[in-house]
Amino acid sequence: MLEAEKDQILVSIAVSGDIHQVSEFSRAYHELRSWTAQAKLVEEAQLITGSRSLPASVSLSPAQEREFTASLQSGQDARCLQLIDQALDFMLRKEAGIGQFRFFADSIASRVIYFVEAAQVEPTKIQSLKQWTRGLQDCQCVTDYRQVFRQLLEASCSLLRSKWDAREEPLISKLLKVMQTQYAEDLSLDYLSAKFNLTSTYLSAYIKDKTGLNFSDHMQGIRMEKARELLACTSLTVNEISQQVGYLNITSFNRTFKKVTGITPGAYRKRHWLQSTSQSG
DNA sequence: GCCGAATACTTGCAGTGAGC
DNA sequence: GCTCACTGCAAGTATTCGGC
């Protein structure tokens, strides 16, 4: 019997008369297991007759990873979920196997737990978070994954936000608040260091030490999130959006946007528009 | 914990060209 | 004509490292 999957699937095994040794059966069993891991994440029944080719990459891109980490650490669960949704959509489109979905879920969950532990949240609260991560192992469809990720990320970000707000790190909490509210202005490390009576070099190192990310990474993450929102939900020109999110120059905005998302602002808007029209129509 | 100097990186400007 | 993408270059800014 497929012990690990006994609660989720029912398997009937017919043994060919050609198999005489236990080792042969064992090999067939492991082959079958690898096939089940390659099954598509769909709710309808599937007929699996052999191995199939799977998408090579099922993780966040390096830029998405940086943004996910920045959003997680600053307690922005909505943006974290957006990135997860994008990744799950991509995996669905590429017909990733259920094993790849599990691997992706495990890697995200362990990263979330790592950062919550690094923030020195009380162990009892971390234990309750781990319940959500265990829930990821029981997901049967992409809707399940979205739901469990939502619960996990909302709880984790809430813990991280309250940790900063609990005045254990009052300075970093204030800094993140300024960055999140004044991203549209010409916000520099010099401005912040003057505001908090520190040198810019010390402040730079302090932000990196406390959050794991640089000042630039934080600002970029916040600005790009807002830019995506404006591109998707408004008819403002790219130039207007670049100014609204704090770039004085559209060239810098275009360059940064492409670096972070992999596509230009115009292409992003077009793609979002195509997706929304195909969903509504 | 904090600072100064060197280095690395980002930004803004100017210019060009493609597409509508 | 307008918007957008792209490039090279110079200037400005952020990061890192060694030291106090």
PDB file of C-alpha atoms (C1' of nucleotides) in Angstrom:
ATOM      1  CA  MET A   1       0.000   0.000   0.000  1.00  0.00           C
ATOM      2  CA  LEU A   2       1.085   3.598  -0.618  1.00  0.00           C
ATOM      3  CA  GLU A   3       1.360   4.349   3.074  1.00  0.00           C
ATOM      4  CA  ALA A   4       1.974   8.083   2.775  1.00  0.00           C
ATOM      5  CA  GLU A   5      -1.019   8.656   0.515  1.00  0.00           C
ATOM      6  CA  LYS A   6      -3.476   6.188   2.067  1.00  0.00           C
ATOM      7  CA  ASP A   7      -5.785   8.962   3.302  1.00  0.00           C
ATOM      8  CA  GLN A   8      -5.912  10.677  -0.059  1.00  0.00           C
ATOM      9  CA  ILE A   9      -5.965   8.067  -2.770  1.00  0.00           C
ATOM     10  CA  LEU A  10      -7.175   4.566  -3.345  1.00  0.00           C
ATOM     11  CA  VAL A  11      -4.859   2.310  -5.279  1.00  0.00           C
ATOM     12  CA  SER A  12      -5.425  -1.102  -6.739  1.00  0.00           C
ATOM     13  CA  ILE A  13      -2.273  -2.932  -7.756  1.00  0.00           C
ATOM     14  CA  ALA A  14      -2.377  -5.828 -10.164  1.00  0.00           C
ATOM     15  CA  VAL A  15       0.829  -7.824 -10.055  1.00  0.00           C
ATOM     16  CA  SER A  16       2.032  -9.226 -13.344  1.00  0.00           C
ATOM     17  CA  GLY A  17       3.045 -12.813 -13.498  1.00  0.00           C
ATOM     18  CA  ASP A  18       6.477 -11.582 -14.664  1.00  0.00           C
ATOM     19  CA  ILE A  19       7.279 -10.282 -11.173  1.00  0.00           C
ATOM     20  CA  HIS A  20       8.780 -13.005  -8.999  1.00  0.00           C
ATOM     21  CA  GLN A  21      11.117 -11.162  -6.624  1.00  0.00           C
ATOM     22  CA  VAL A  22      10.237  -8.764  -3.760  1.00  0.00           C
ATOM     23  CA  SER A  23      12.874  -6.344  -5.058  1.00  0.00           C
ATOM     24  CA  GLU A  24      11.076  -6.119  -8.404  1.00  0.00           C
ATOM     25  CA  PHE A  25       7.844  -5.291  -6.658  1.00  0.00           C
ATOM     26  CA  SER A  26       9.632  -2.691  -4.538  1.00  0.00           C
ATOM     27  CA  ARG A  27      11.046  -1.045  -7.641  1.00  0.00           C
ATOM     28  CA  ALA A  28       7.602  -0.970  -9.245  1.00  0.00           C
ATOM     29  CA  TYR A  29       6.193   0.513  -6.045  1.00  0.00           C
ATOM     30  CA  HIS A  30       8.715   3.385  -6.046  1.00  0.00           C
ATOM     31  CA  GLU A  31       8.093   3.992  -9.726  1.00  0.00           C
ATOM     32  CA  LEU A  32       4.390   4.233  -9.025  1.00  0.00           C
ATOM     33  CA  ARG A  33       5.063   6.678  -6.201  1.00  0.00           C
ATOM     34  CA  SER A  34       7.057   8.935  -8.521  1.00  0.00           C
ATOM     35  CA  TRP A  35       4.196   8.843 -11.027  1.00  0.00           C
ATOM     36  CA  THR A  36       1.671   9.887  -8.395  1.00  0.00           C
ATOM     37  CA  ALA A  37       3.908  12.841  -7.477  1.00  0.00           C
ATOM     38  CA  GLN A  38       3.769  13.879 -11.125  1.00  0.00           C
ATOM     39  CA  ALA A  39      -0.051  13.906 -11.177  1.00  0.00           C
ATOM     40  CA  LYS A  40      -1.647  17.246 -12.013  1.00  0.00           C
ATOM     41  CA  LEU A  41      -3.227  19.243  -9.198  1.00  0.00           C
ATOM     42  CA  VAL A  42      -6.796  18.890 -10.442  1.00  0.00           C
ATOM     43  CA  GLU A  43      -9.899  17.645  -8.681  1.00  0.00           C
ATOM     44  CA  GLU A  44     -11.158  15.351 -11.432  1.00  0.00           C
ATOM     45  CA  ALA A  45      -9.932  11.760 -11.774  1.00  0.00           C
ATOM     46  CA  GLN A  46      -6.719  11.195 -13.719  1.00  0.00           C
ATOM     47  CA  LEU A  47      -5.514   8.212 -15.650  1.00  0.00           C
ATOM     48  CA  ILE A  48      -1.764   7.962 -15.100  1.00  0.00           C
ATOM     49  CA  THR A  49      -0.022   5.526 -17.387  1.00  0.00           C
ATOM     50  CA  GLY A  50       3.551   6.648 -17.031  1.00  0.00           C
ATOM     51  CA  SER A  51       6.039   9.370 -16.366  1.00  0.00           C
ATOM     52  CA  ARG A  52       5.528  12.822 -17.908  1.00  0.00           C
ATOM     53  CA  SER A  53       7.720  15.884 -18.320  1.00  0.00           C
ATOM     54  CA  LEU A  54       7.349  18.535 -15.615  1.00  0.00           C
ATOM     55  CA  PRO A  55       8.209  22.253 -15.559  1.00  0.00           C
ATOM     56  CA  ALA A  56      11.832  22.755 -14.536  1.00  0.00           C
ATOM     57  CA  SER A  57      11.324  25.655 -12.136  1.00  0.00           C
ATOM     58  CA  VAL A  58       8.504  25.909  -9.590  1.00  0.00           C
ATOM     59  CA  SER A  59       9.856  28.501  -7.193  1.00  0.00           C
ATOM     60  CA  LEU A  60       9.776  32.280  -6.914  1.00  0.00           C
ATOM     61  CA  SER A  61      12.196  34.176  -9.142  1.00  0.00           C
ATOM     62  CA  PRO A  62      15.149  35.821  -7.313  1.00  0.00           C
ATOM     63  CA  ALA A  63      13.419  39.201  -7.564  1.00  0.00           C
ATOM     64  CA  GLN A  64      10.149  37.743  -6.278  1.00  0.00           C
ATOM     65  CA  GLU A  65      12.032  36.061  -3.446  1.00  0.00           C
ATOM     66  CA  ARG A  66      13.544  39.381  -2.372  1.00  0.00           C
ATOM     67  CA  GLU A  67      10.183  41.061  -2.530  1.00  0.00           C
ATOM     68  CA  PHE A  68       8.487  38.221  -0.657  1.00  0.00           C
ATOM     69  CA  THR A  69      11.071  38.448   2.119  1.00  0.00           C
ATOM     70  CA  ALA A  70      10.791  42.238   2.320  1.00  0.00           C
ATOM     71  CA  SER A  71       6.993  42.102   2.410  1.00  0.00           C
ATOM     72  CA  LEU A  72       7.003  39.343   5.001  1.00  0.00           C
ATOM     73  CA  GLN A  73       9.390  41.174   7.266  1.00  0.00           C
ATOM     74  CA  SER A  74       7.477  44.408   7.046  1.00  0.00           C
ATOM     75  CA  GLY A  75       4.236  42.541   7.755  1.00  0.00           C
ATOM     76  CA  GLN A  76       2.581  43.074   4.361  1.00  0.00           C
ATOM     77  CA  ASP A  77       0.589  39.841   4.129  1.00  0.00           C
ATOM     78  CA  ALA A  78      -1.444  41.081   1.134  1.00  0.00           C
ATOM     79  CA  ARG A  79       1.644  41.457  -1.032  1.00  0.00           C
ATOM     80  CA  CYS A  80       3.037  38.114   0.151  1.00  0.00           C
ATOM     81  CA  LEU A  81      -0.219  36.436  -0.864  1.00  0.00           C
ATOM     82  CA  GLN A  82      -0.148  38.175  -4.238  1.00  0.00           C
ATOM     83  CA  LEU A  83       3.297  36.716  -4.939  1.00  0.00           C
ATOM     84  CA  ILE A  84       2.197  33.255  -3.800  1.00  0.00           C
ATOM     85  CA  ASP A  85      -0.902  33.478  -6.005  1.00  0.00           C
ATOM     86  CA  GLN A  86       1.236  34.423  -8.995  1.00  0.00           C
ATOM     87  CA  ALA A  87       3.506  31.437  -8.373  1.00  0.00           C
ATOM     88  CA  LEU A  88       0.558  29.035  -7.958  1.00  0.00           C
ATOM     89  CA  ASP A  89      -1.051  30.357 -11.159  1.00  0.00           C
ATOM     90  CA  PHE A  90       2.220  29.862 -12.997  1.00  0.00           C
ATOM     91  CA  MET A  91       2.500  26.287 -11.710  1.00  0.00           C
ATOM     92  CA  LEU A  92      -1.075  25.551 -12.740  1.00  0.00           C
ATOM     93  CA  ARG A  93      -0.470  26.922 -16.236  1.00  0.00           C
ATOM     94  CA  LYS A  94       2.685  24.826 -16.548  1.00  0.00           C
ATOM     95  CA  GLU A  95       0.826  21.771 -15.199  1.00  0.00           C
ATOM     96  CA  ALA A  96       3.269  21.186 -12.347  1.00  0.00           C
ATOM     97  CA  GLY A  97       2.958  17.897 -10.473  1.00  0.00           C
ATOM     98  CA  ILE A  98       1.472  17.578  -6.993  1.00  0.00           C
ATOM     99  CA  GLY A  99       4.964  16.771  -5.706  1.00  0.00           C
ATOM    100  CA  GLN A 100       6.176  20.115  -7.025  1.00  0.00           C
ATOM    101  CA  PHE A 101       3.265  21.919  -5.339  1.00  0.00           C
ATOM    102  CA  ARG A 102       4.193  20.227  -2.066  1.00  0.00           C
ATOM    103  CA  PHE A 103       7.847  21.131  -2.485  1.00  0.00           C
ATOM    104  CA  PHE A 104       6.929  24.757  -3.182  1.00  0.00           C
ATOM    105  CA  ALA A 105       4.592  24.878  -0.182  1.00  0.00           C
ATOM    106  CA  ASP A 106       7.230  23.357   2.100  1.00  0.00           C
ATOM    107  CA  SER A 107       9.901  25.819   1.012  1.00  0.00           C
ATOM    108  CA  ILE A 108       7.620  28.828   1.556  1.00  0.00           C
ATOM    109  CA  ALA A 109       6.393  27.514   4.901  1.00  0.00           C
ATOM    110  CA  SER A 110       9.883  26.855   6.209  1.00  0.00           C
ATOM    111  CA  ARG A 111      10.983  30.331   5.140  1.00  0.00           C
ATOM    112  CA  VAL A 112       8.037  31.929   6.936  1.00  0.00           C
ATOM    113  CA  ILE A 113       8.767  29.958  10.110  1.00  0.00           C
ATOM    114  CA  TYR A 114      12.456  30.863   9.846  1.00  0.00           C
ATOM    115  CA  PHE A 115      11.723  34.599   9.807  1.00  0.00           C
ATOM    116  CA  VAL A 116       9.167  34.383  12.595  1.00  0.00           C
ATOM    117  CA  GLU A 117      11.668  32.456  14.712  1.00  0.00           C
ATOM    118  CA  ALA A 118      14.389  34.970  13.836  1.00  0.00           C
ATOM    119  CA  ALA A 119      12.122  37.743  15.138  1.00  0.00           C
ATOM    120  CA  GLN A 120      12.118  35.881  18.458  1.00  0.00           C
ATOM    121  CA  VAL A 121       8.360  35.421  18.620  1.00  0.00           C
ATOM    122  CA  GLU A 122       7.191  33.361  21.616  1.00  0.00           C
ATOM    123  CA  PRO A 123       7.513  29.582  20.989  1.00  0.00           C
ATOM    124  CA  THR A 124       3.834  28.929  21.776  1.00  0.00           C
ATOM    125  CA  LYS A 125       2.791  31.281  18.987  1.00  0.00           C
ATOM    126  CA  ILE A 126       5.246  29.658  16.606  1.00  0.00           C
ATOM    127  CA  GLN A 127       3.735  26.276  17.440  1.00  0.00           C
ATOM    128  CA  SER A 128       0.318  27.515  16.385  1.00  0.00           C
ATOM    129  CA  LEU A 129       1.825  28.735  13.122  1.00  0.00           C
ATOM    130  CA  LYS A 130       3.300  25.303  12.525  1.00  0.00           C
ATOM    131  CA  GLN A 131      -0.236  23.912  12.561  1.00  0.00           C
ATOM    132  CA  TRP A 132      -0.917  25.906   9.386  1.00  0.00           C
ATOM    133  CA  THR A 133       2.266  24.596   7.794  1.00  0.00           C
ATOM    134  CA  ARG A 134       1.142  21.053   8.531  1.00  0.00           C
ATOM    135  CA  GLY A 135      -2.155  21.943   6.878  1.00  0.00           C
ATOM    136  CA  LEU A 136      -0.264  22.522   3.635  1.00  0.00           C
ATOM    137  CA  GLN A 137       0.491  18.798   3.488  1.00  0.00           C
ATOM    138  CA  ASP A 138      -3.229  18.033   3.249  1.00  0.00           C
ATOM    139  CA  CYS A 139      -4.018  20.390   0.382  1.00  0.00           C
ATOM    140  CA  GLN A 140      -5.863  18.652  -2.448  1.00  0.00           C
ATOM    141  CA  CYS A 141      -6.299  21.525  -4.877  1.00  0.00           C
ATOM    142  CA  VAL A 142      -4.965  25.010  -5.524  1.00  0.00           C
ATOM    143  CA  THR A 143      -7.882  26.553  -3.623  1.00  0.00           C
ATOM    144  CA  ASP A 144      -6.767  24.631  -0.535  1.00  0.00           C
ATOM    145  CA  TYR A 145      -3.232  25.941  -0.953  1.00  0.00           C
ATOM    146  CA  ARG A 146      -4.448  29.530  -1.303  1.00  0.00           C
ATOM    147  CA  GLN A 147      -6.597  29.192   1.808  1.00  0.00           C
ATOM    148  CA  VAL A 148      -3.874  27.704   3.992  1.00  0.00           C
ATOM    149  CA  PHE A 149      -1.266  30.169   2.723  1.00  0.00           C
ATOM    150  CA  ARG A 150      -3.675  33.004   3.534  1.00  0.00           C
ATOM    151  CA  GLN A 151      -4.119  31.758   7.110  1.00  0.00           C
ATOM    152  CA  LEU A 152      -0.406  31.147   7.556  1.00  0.00           C
ATOM    153  CA  LEU A 153       0.706  34.511   6.147  1.00  0.00           C
ATOM    154  CA  GLU A 154      -1.954  36.585   7.874  1.00  0.00           C
ATOM    155  CA  ALA A 155      -1.004  35.018  11.226  1.00  0.00           C
ATOM    156  CA  SER A 156       2.756  35.341  10.588  1.00  0.00           C
ATOM    157  CA  CYS A 157       2.626  38.944   9.402  1.00  0.00           C
ATOM    158  CA  SER A 158       0.408  39.880  12.301  1.00  0.00           C
ATOM    159  CA  LEU A 159       2.950  38.381  14.717  1.00  0.00           C
ATOM    160  CA  LEU A 160       5.824  40.192  13.012  1.00  0.00           C
ATOM    161  CA  ARG A 161       3.966  43.531  13.017  1.00  0.00           C
ATOM    162  CA  SER A 162       3.055  43.215  16.673  1.00  0.00           C
ATOM    163  CA  LYS A 163       6.645  42.283  17.435  1.00  0.00           C
ATOM    164  CA  TRP A 164       7.872  45.574  15.964  1.00  0.00           C
ATOM    165  CA  ASP A 165       5.033  47.494  17.567  1.00  0.00           C
ATOM    166  CA  ALA A 166       5.672  45.961  20.994  1.00  0.00           C
ATOM    167  CA  ARG A 167       8.493  48.490  21.292  1.00  0.00           C
ATOM    168  CA  GLU A 168      11.091  45.742  21.396  1.00  0.00           C
ATOM    169  CA  GLU A 169      12.378  47.329  18.166  1.00  0.00           C
ATOM    170  CA  PRO A 170      10.778  50.770  18.253  1.00  0.00           C
ATOM    171  CA  LEU A 171      13.257  52.284  15.833  1.00  0.00           C
ATOM    172  CA  ILE A 172      12.824  49.689  13.096  1.00  0.00           C
ATOM    173  CA  SER A 173       9.066  49.908  13.520  1.00  0.00           C
ATOM    174  CA  LYS A 174       9.174  53.681  13.027  1.00  0.00           C
ATOM    175  CA  LEU A 175      11.532  53.372  10.081  1.00  0.00           C
ATOM    176  CA  LEU A 176       9.293  50.866   8.295  1.00  0.00           C
ATOM    177  CA  LYS A 177       6.284  53.070   8.959  1.00  0.00           C
ATOM    178  CA  VAL A 178       7.999  56.102   7.424  1.00  0.00           C
ATOM    179  CA  MET A 179       9.041  54.066   4.377  1.00  0.00           C
ATOM    180  CA  GLN A 180       5.528  52.702   3.894  1.00  0.00           C
ATOM    181  CA  THR A 181       3.845  56.097   4.197  1.00  0.00           C
ATOM    182  CA  GLN A 182       6.367  58.355   2.457  1.00  0.00           C
ATOM    183  CA  TYR A 183       7.464  56.112  -0.416  1.00  0.00           C
ATOM    184  CA  ALA A 184       6.093  58.636  -2.949  1.00  0.00           C
ATOM    185  CA  GLU A 185       8.447  61.341  -1.725  1.00  0.00           C
ATOM    186  CA  ASP A 186      12.148  61.711  -2.349  1.00  0.00           C
ATOM    187  CA  LEU A 187      12.942  59.488   0.626  1.00  0.00           C
ATOM    188  CA  SER A 188      16.652  58.926   1.152  1.00  0.00           C
ATOM    189  CA  LEU A 189      18.829  57.303   3.750  1.00  0.00           C
ATOM    190  CA  ASP A 190      20.215  60.767   4.528  1.00  0.00           C
ATOM    191  CA  TYR A 191      16.719  62.093   5.213  1.00  0.00           C
ATOM    192  CA  LEU A 192      15.969  59.189   7.565  1.00  0.00           C
ATOM    193  CA  SER A 193      19.313  59.384   9.347  1.00  0.00           C
ATOM    194  CA  ALA A 194      18.795  63.112   9.985  1.00  0.00           C
ATOM    195  CA  LYS A 195      15.270  62.420  11.211  1.00  0.00           C
ATOM    196  CA  PHE A 196      16.469  59.810  13.706  1.00  0.00           C
ATOM    197  CA  ASN A 197      19.781  61.483  14.612  1.00  0.00           C
ATOM    198  CA  LEU A 198      22.033  58.749  13.223  1.00  0.00           C
ATOM    199  CA  THR A 199      24.578  58.577  10.454  1.00  0.00           C
ATOM    200  CA  SER A 200      23.445  57.107   7.151  1.00  0.00           C
ATOM    201  CA  THR A 201      26.103  54.384   7.310  1.00  0.00           C
ATOM    202  CA  TYR A 202      24.930  53.209  10.701  1.00  0.00           C
ATOM    203  CA  LEU A 203      21.285  53.371   9.675  1.00  0.00           C
ATOM    204  CA  SER A 204      21.971  51.334   6.541  1.00  0.00           C
ATOM    205  CA  ALA A 205      23.692  48.609   8.573  1.00  0.00           C
ATOM    206  CA  TYR A 206      21.005  48.761  11.262  1.00  0.00           C
ATOM    207  CA  ILE A 207      18.143  48.204   8.778  1.00  0.00           C
ATOM    208  CA  LYS A 208      20.020  45.321   7.166  1.00  0.00           C
ATOM    209  CA  ASP A 209      20.772  43.782  10.547  1.00  0.00           C
ATOM    210  CA  LYS A 210      17.217  44.000  11.874  1.00  0.00           C
ATOM    211  CA  THR A 211      15.303  43.021   8.759  1.00  0.00           C
ATOM    212  CA  GLY A 212      17.775  41.116   6.620  1.00  0.00           C
ATOM    213  CA  LEU A 213      17.192  43.560   3.765  1.00  0.00           C
ATOM    214  CA  ASN A 214      18.736  46.854   2.705  1.00  0.00           C
ATOM    215  CA  PHE A 215      17.013  50.223   2.717  1.00  0.00           C
ATOM    216  CA  SER A 216      16.958  50.102  -1.101  1.00  0.00           C
ATOM    217  CA  ASP A 217      15.310  46.657  -1.099  1.00  0.00           C
ATOM    218  CA  HIS A 218      12.543  47.892   1.203  1.00  0.00           C
ATOM    219  CA  MET A 219      11.885  51.025  -0.818  1.00  0.00           C
ATOM    220  CA  GLN A 220      11.945  49.111  -4.080  1.00  0.00           C
ATOM    221  CA  GLY A 221       9.514  46.495  -2.759  1.00  0.00           C
ATOM    222  CA  ILE A 222       7.035  49.074  -1.508  1.00  0.00           C
ATOM    223  CA  ARG A 223       7.230  51.203  -4.671  1.00  0.00           C
ATOM    224  CA  MET A 224       6.924  48.267  -7.051  1.00  0.00           C
ATOM    225  CA  GLU A 225       3.898  46.909  -5.185  1.00  0.00           C
ATOM    226  CA  LYS A 226       2.151  50.263  -5.510  1.00  0.00           C
ATOM    227  CA  ALA A 227       3.169  50.526  -9.166  1.00  0.00           C
ATOM    228  CA  ARG A 228       1.646  47.131  -9.944  1.00  0.00           C
ATOM    229  CA  GLU A 229      -1.567  48.183  -8.274  1.00  0.00           C
ATOM    230  CA  LEU A 230      -1.736  51.442 -10.259  1.00  0.00           C
ATOM    231  CA  LEU A 231      -0.897  49.709 -13.544  1.00  0.00           C
ATOM    232  CA  ALA A 232      -3.598  47.109 -12.985  1.00  0.00           C
ATOM    233  CA  CYS A 233      -6.348  49.308 -11.556  1.00  0.00           C
ATOM    234  CA  THR A 234      -5.955  52.749 -13.155  1.00  0.00           C
ATOM    235  CA  SER A 235      -5.537  54.253 -16.593  1.00  0.00           C
ATOM    236  CA  LEU A 236      -2.677  56.524 -15.500  1.00  0.00           C
ATOM    237  CA  THR A 237       0.259  56.624 -17.917  1.00  0.00           C
ATOM    238  CA  VAL A 238       3.465  54.837 -16.941  1.00  0.00           C
ATOM    239  CA  ASN A 239       5.082  58.244 -16.553  1.00  0.00           C
ATOM    240  CA  GLU A 240       2.406  59.404 -14.092  1.00  0.00           C
ATOM    241  CA  ILE A 241       2.670  56.152 -12.143  1.00  0.00           C
ATOM    242  CA  SER A 242       6.447  56.401 -11.927  1.00  0.00           C
ATOM    243  CA  GLN A 243       6.063  59.843 -10.336  1.00  0.00           C
ATOM    244  CA  GLN A 244       3.292  58.698  -7.991  1.00  0.00           C
ATOM    245  CA  VAL A 245       5.440  55.923  -6.560  1.00  0.00           C
ATOM    246  CA  GLY A 246       8.439  58.167  -5.969  1.00  0.00           C
ATOM    247  CA  TYR A 247      10.566  58.074  -9.113  1.00  0.00           C
ATOM    248  CA  LEU A 248      11.600  61.406 -10.560  1.00  0.00           C
ATOM    249  CA  ASN A 249      12.550  59.738 -13.790  1.00  0.00           C
ATOM    250  CA  ILE A 250      10.598  57.247 -15.872  1.00  0.00           C
ATOM    251  CA  THR A 251      13.806  55.604 -17.109  1.00  0.00           C
ATOM    252  CA  SER A 252      14.759  54.561 -13.596  1.00  0.00           C
ATOM    253  CA  PHE A 253      11.229  53.349 -12.990  1.00  0.00           C
ATOM    254  CA  ASN A 254      11.171  51.262 -16.180  1.00  0.00           C
ATOM    255  CA  ARG A 255      14.583  49.810 -15.424  1.00  0.00           C
ATOM    256  CA  THR A 256      13.676  48.887 -11.857  1.00  0.00           C
ATOM    257  CA  PHE A 257      10.253  47.521 -12.777  1.00  0.00           C
ATOM    258  CA  LYS A 258      11.771  45.233 -15.382  1.00  0.00           C
ATOM    259  CA  LYS A 259      14.466  44.096 -12.972  1.00  0.00           C
ATOM    260  CA  VAL A 260      11.887  43.174 -10.327  1.00  0.00           C
ATOM    261  CA  THR A 261       9.095  41.684 -12.455  1.00  0.00           C
ATOM    262  CA  GLY A 262      10.970  40.548 -15.540  1.00  0.00           C
ATOM    263  CA  ILE A 263       8.728  42.589 -17.838  1.00  0.00           C
ATOM    264  CA  THR A 264       8.259  46.276 -18.647  1.00  0.00           C
ATOM    265  CA  PRO A 265       5.391  48.307 -17.095  1.00  0.00           C
ATOM    266  CA  GLY A 266       3.573  48.424 -20.424  1.00  0.00           C
ATOM    267  CA  ALA A 267       3.822  44.658 -20.891  1.00  0.00           C
ATOM    268  CA  TYR A 268       2.646  44.107 -17.304  1.00  0.00           C
ATOM    269  CA  ARG A 269      -0.445  46.242 -17.885  1.00  0.00           C
ATOM    270  CA  LYS A 270      -1.201  44.458 -21.156  1.00  0.00           C
ATOM    271  CA  ARG A 271      -0.833  41.047 -19.541  1.00  0.00           C
ATOM    272  CA  HIS A 272      -3.028  42.013 -16.590  1.00  0.00           C
ATOM    273  CA  TRP A 273      -5.635  43.406 -18.954  1.00  0.00           C
ATOM    274  CA  LEU A 274      -5.651  40.193 -21.036  1.00  0.00           C
ATOM    275  CA  GLN A 275      -5.978  38.064 -17.890  1.00  0.00           C
ATOM    276  CA  SER A 276      -8.871  40.089 -16.500  1.00  0.00           C
ATOM    277  CA  THR A 277     -10.741  40.084 -19.822  1.00  0.00           C
ATOM    278  CA  SER A 278     -10.294  36.322 -20.267  1.00  0.00           C
ATOM    279  CA  GLN A 279     -11.600  35.729 -16.723  1.00  0.00           C
ATOM    280  CA  SER A 280     -14.623  37.964 -17.181  1.00  0.00           C
ATOM    281  CA  GLY A 281     -15.408  36.766 -20.685  1.00  0.00           C
TER     282      GLY A 281
ATOM    283  C1'  DG B   1      27.007  51.480  19.143  1.00  0.00           C
ATOM    284  C1'  DC B   2      28.830  54.469  16.076  1.00  0.00           C
ATOM    285  C1'  DC B   3      31.763  56.744  12.341  1.00  0.00           C
ATOM    286  C1'  DG B   4      34.805  57.711   7.975  1.00  0.00           C
ATOM    287  C1'  DA B   5      36.532  56.156   3.612  1.00  0.00           C
ATOM    288  C1'  DA B   6      36.394  53.244  -0.342  1.00  0.00           C
ATOM    289  C1'  DT B   7      33.656  50.738  -3.311  1.00  0.00           C
ATOM    290  C1'  DA B   8      29.446  49.243  -5.519  1.00  0.00           C
ATOM    291  C1'  DC B   9      25.211  50.320  -7.062  1.00  0.00           C
ATOM    292  C1'  DT B  10      21.292  53.287  -8.512  1.00  0.00           C
ATOM    293  C1'  DT B  11      19.398  57.247 -10.506  1.00  0.00           C
ATOM    294  C1'  DG B  12      18.696  60.966 -13.752  1.00  0.00           C
ATOM    295  C1'  DC B  13      19.678  62.984 -18.183  1.00  0.00           C
ATOM    296  C1'  DA B  14      20.045  62.990 -23.030  1.00  0.00           C
ATOM    297  C1'  DG B  15      19.401  60.781 -27.139  1.00  0.00           C
ATOM    298  C1'  DT B  16      17.410  57.329 -30.390  1.00  0.00           C
ATOM    299  C1'  DG B  17      14.017  54.392 -32.349  1.00  0.00           C
ATOM    300  C1'  DA B  18       9.651  51.506 -32.577  1.00  0.00           C
ATOM    301  C1'  DG B  19       4.731  51.219 -32.432  1.00  0.00           C
ATOM    302  C1'  DC B  20       0.244  53.200 -32.469  1.00  0.00           C
TER     303       DC B  20
ATOM    304  C1'  DG C   1       2.847  63.535 -32.202  1.00  0.00           C
ATOM    305  C1'  DC C   2       2.692  60.748 -28.213  1.00  0.00           C
ATOM    306  C1'  DT C   3       4.102  56.951 -25.321  1.00  0.00           C
ATOM    307  C1'  DC C   4       7.240  53.663 -24.208  1.00  0.00           C
ATOM    308  C1'  DA C   5      11.631  50.950 -24.330  1.00  0.00           C
ATOM    309  C1'  DC C   6      16.356  51.019 -24.372  1.00  0.00           C
ATOM    310  C1'  DT C   7      21.405  52.580 -23.924  1.00  0.00           C
ATOM    311  C1'  DG C   8      25.642  55.115 -22.286  1.00  0.00           C
ATOM    312  C1'  DC C   9      27.453  58.194 -19.170  1.00  0.00           C
ATOM    313  C1'  DA C  10      28.066  61.122 -15.094  1.00  0.00           C
ATOM    314  C1'  DA C  11      26.628  62.172 -10.615  1.00  0.00           C
ATOM    315  C1'  DG C  12      24.659  60.907  -6.495  1.00  0.00           C
ATOM    316  C1'  DT C  13      23.567  57.542  -3.001  1.00  0.00           C
ATOM    317  C1'  DA C  14      23.845  53.186  -0.461  1.00  0.00           C
ATOM    318  C1'  DT C  15      26.648  49.507   1.296  1.00  0.00           C
ATOM    319  C1'  DT C  16      30.603  47.423   3.226  1.00  0.00           C
ATOM    320  C1'  DC C  17      34.623  47.288   5.946  1.00  0.00           C
ATOM    321  C1'  DG C  18      37.925  48.552   9.285  1.00  0.00           C
ATOM    322  C1'  DG C  19      38.529  51.035  13.291  1.00  0.00           C
ATOM    323  C1'  DC C  20      37.379  53.653  17.644  1.00  0.00           C
TER     324       DC C  20
END
